[in-house]
C-alpha positions in Angstrom: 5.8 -14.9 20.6 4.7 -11.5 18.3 6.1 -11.2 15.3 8.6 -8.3 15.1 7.2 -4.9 13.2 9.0 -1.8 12.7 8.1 1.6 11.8 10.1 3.8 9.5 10.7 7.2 11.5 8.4 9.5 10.7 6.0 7.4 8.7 3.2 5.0 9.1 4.8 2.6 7.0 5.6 -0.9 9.1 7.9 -3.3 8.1 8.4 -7.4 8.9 12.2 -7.5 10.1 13.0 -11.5 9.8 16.4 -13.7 11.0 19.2 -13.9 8.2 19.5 -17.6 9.6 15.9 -18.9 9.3 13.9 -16.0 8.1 11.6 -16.2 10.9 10.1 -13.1 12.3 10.0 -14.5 15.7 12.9 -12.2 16.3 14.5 -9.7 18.8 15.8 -6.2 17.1 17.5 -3.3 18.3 18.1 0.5 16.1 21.8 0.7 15.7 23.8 3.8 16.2 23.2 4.7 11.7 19.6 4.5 12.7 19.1 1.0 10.9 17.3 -2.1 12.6 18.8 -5.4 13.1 18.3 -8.8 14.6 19.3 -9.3 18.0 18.3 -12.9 18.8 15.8 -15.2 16.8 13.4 -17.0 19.2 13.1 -19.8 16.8 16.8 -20.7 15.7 18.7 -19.5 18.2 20.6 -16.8 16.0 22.8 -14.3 18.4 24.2 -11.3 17.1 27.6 -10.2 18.7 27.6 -6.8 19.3 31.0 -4.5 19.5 
């Protein structure tokens, strides 16, 4: 599994984005619609988001 890195637009700058359940970065994200990143599913836990 690779460890889920993010890039701020328009920057070089990456970030680690972890699960709030287990803080493992083994993690799934998506960009929501206010440009922010979140955990989808964590590979590790289990952890689901349910999205609207």
């Amino acid at each position: 599994m690779a460890n889920s890195m993010a890039r701020f637009p328009e920057t070089e700058d990456e970030i680690i984005i972890n699960c709030p359940r287990c803080d493992s970065n083994h993690v799934l994200v998506s960009l929501n619609q206010r440009g922010y990143y979140e955990v989808k599913e964590c590979h590790d836990c289990g952890y689901r988001k349910i999205f609207e």
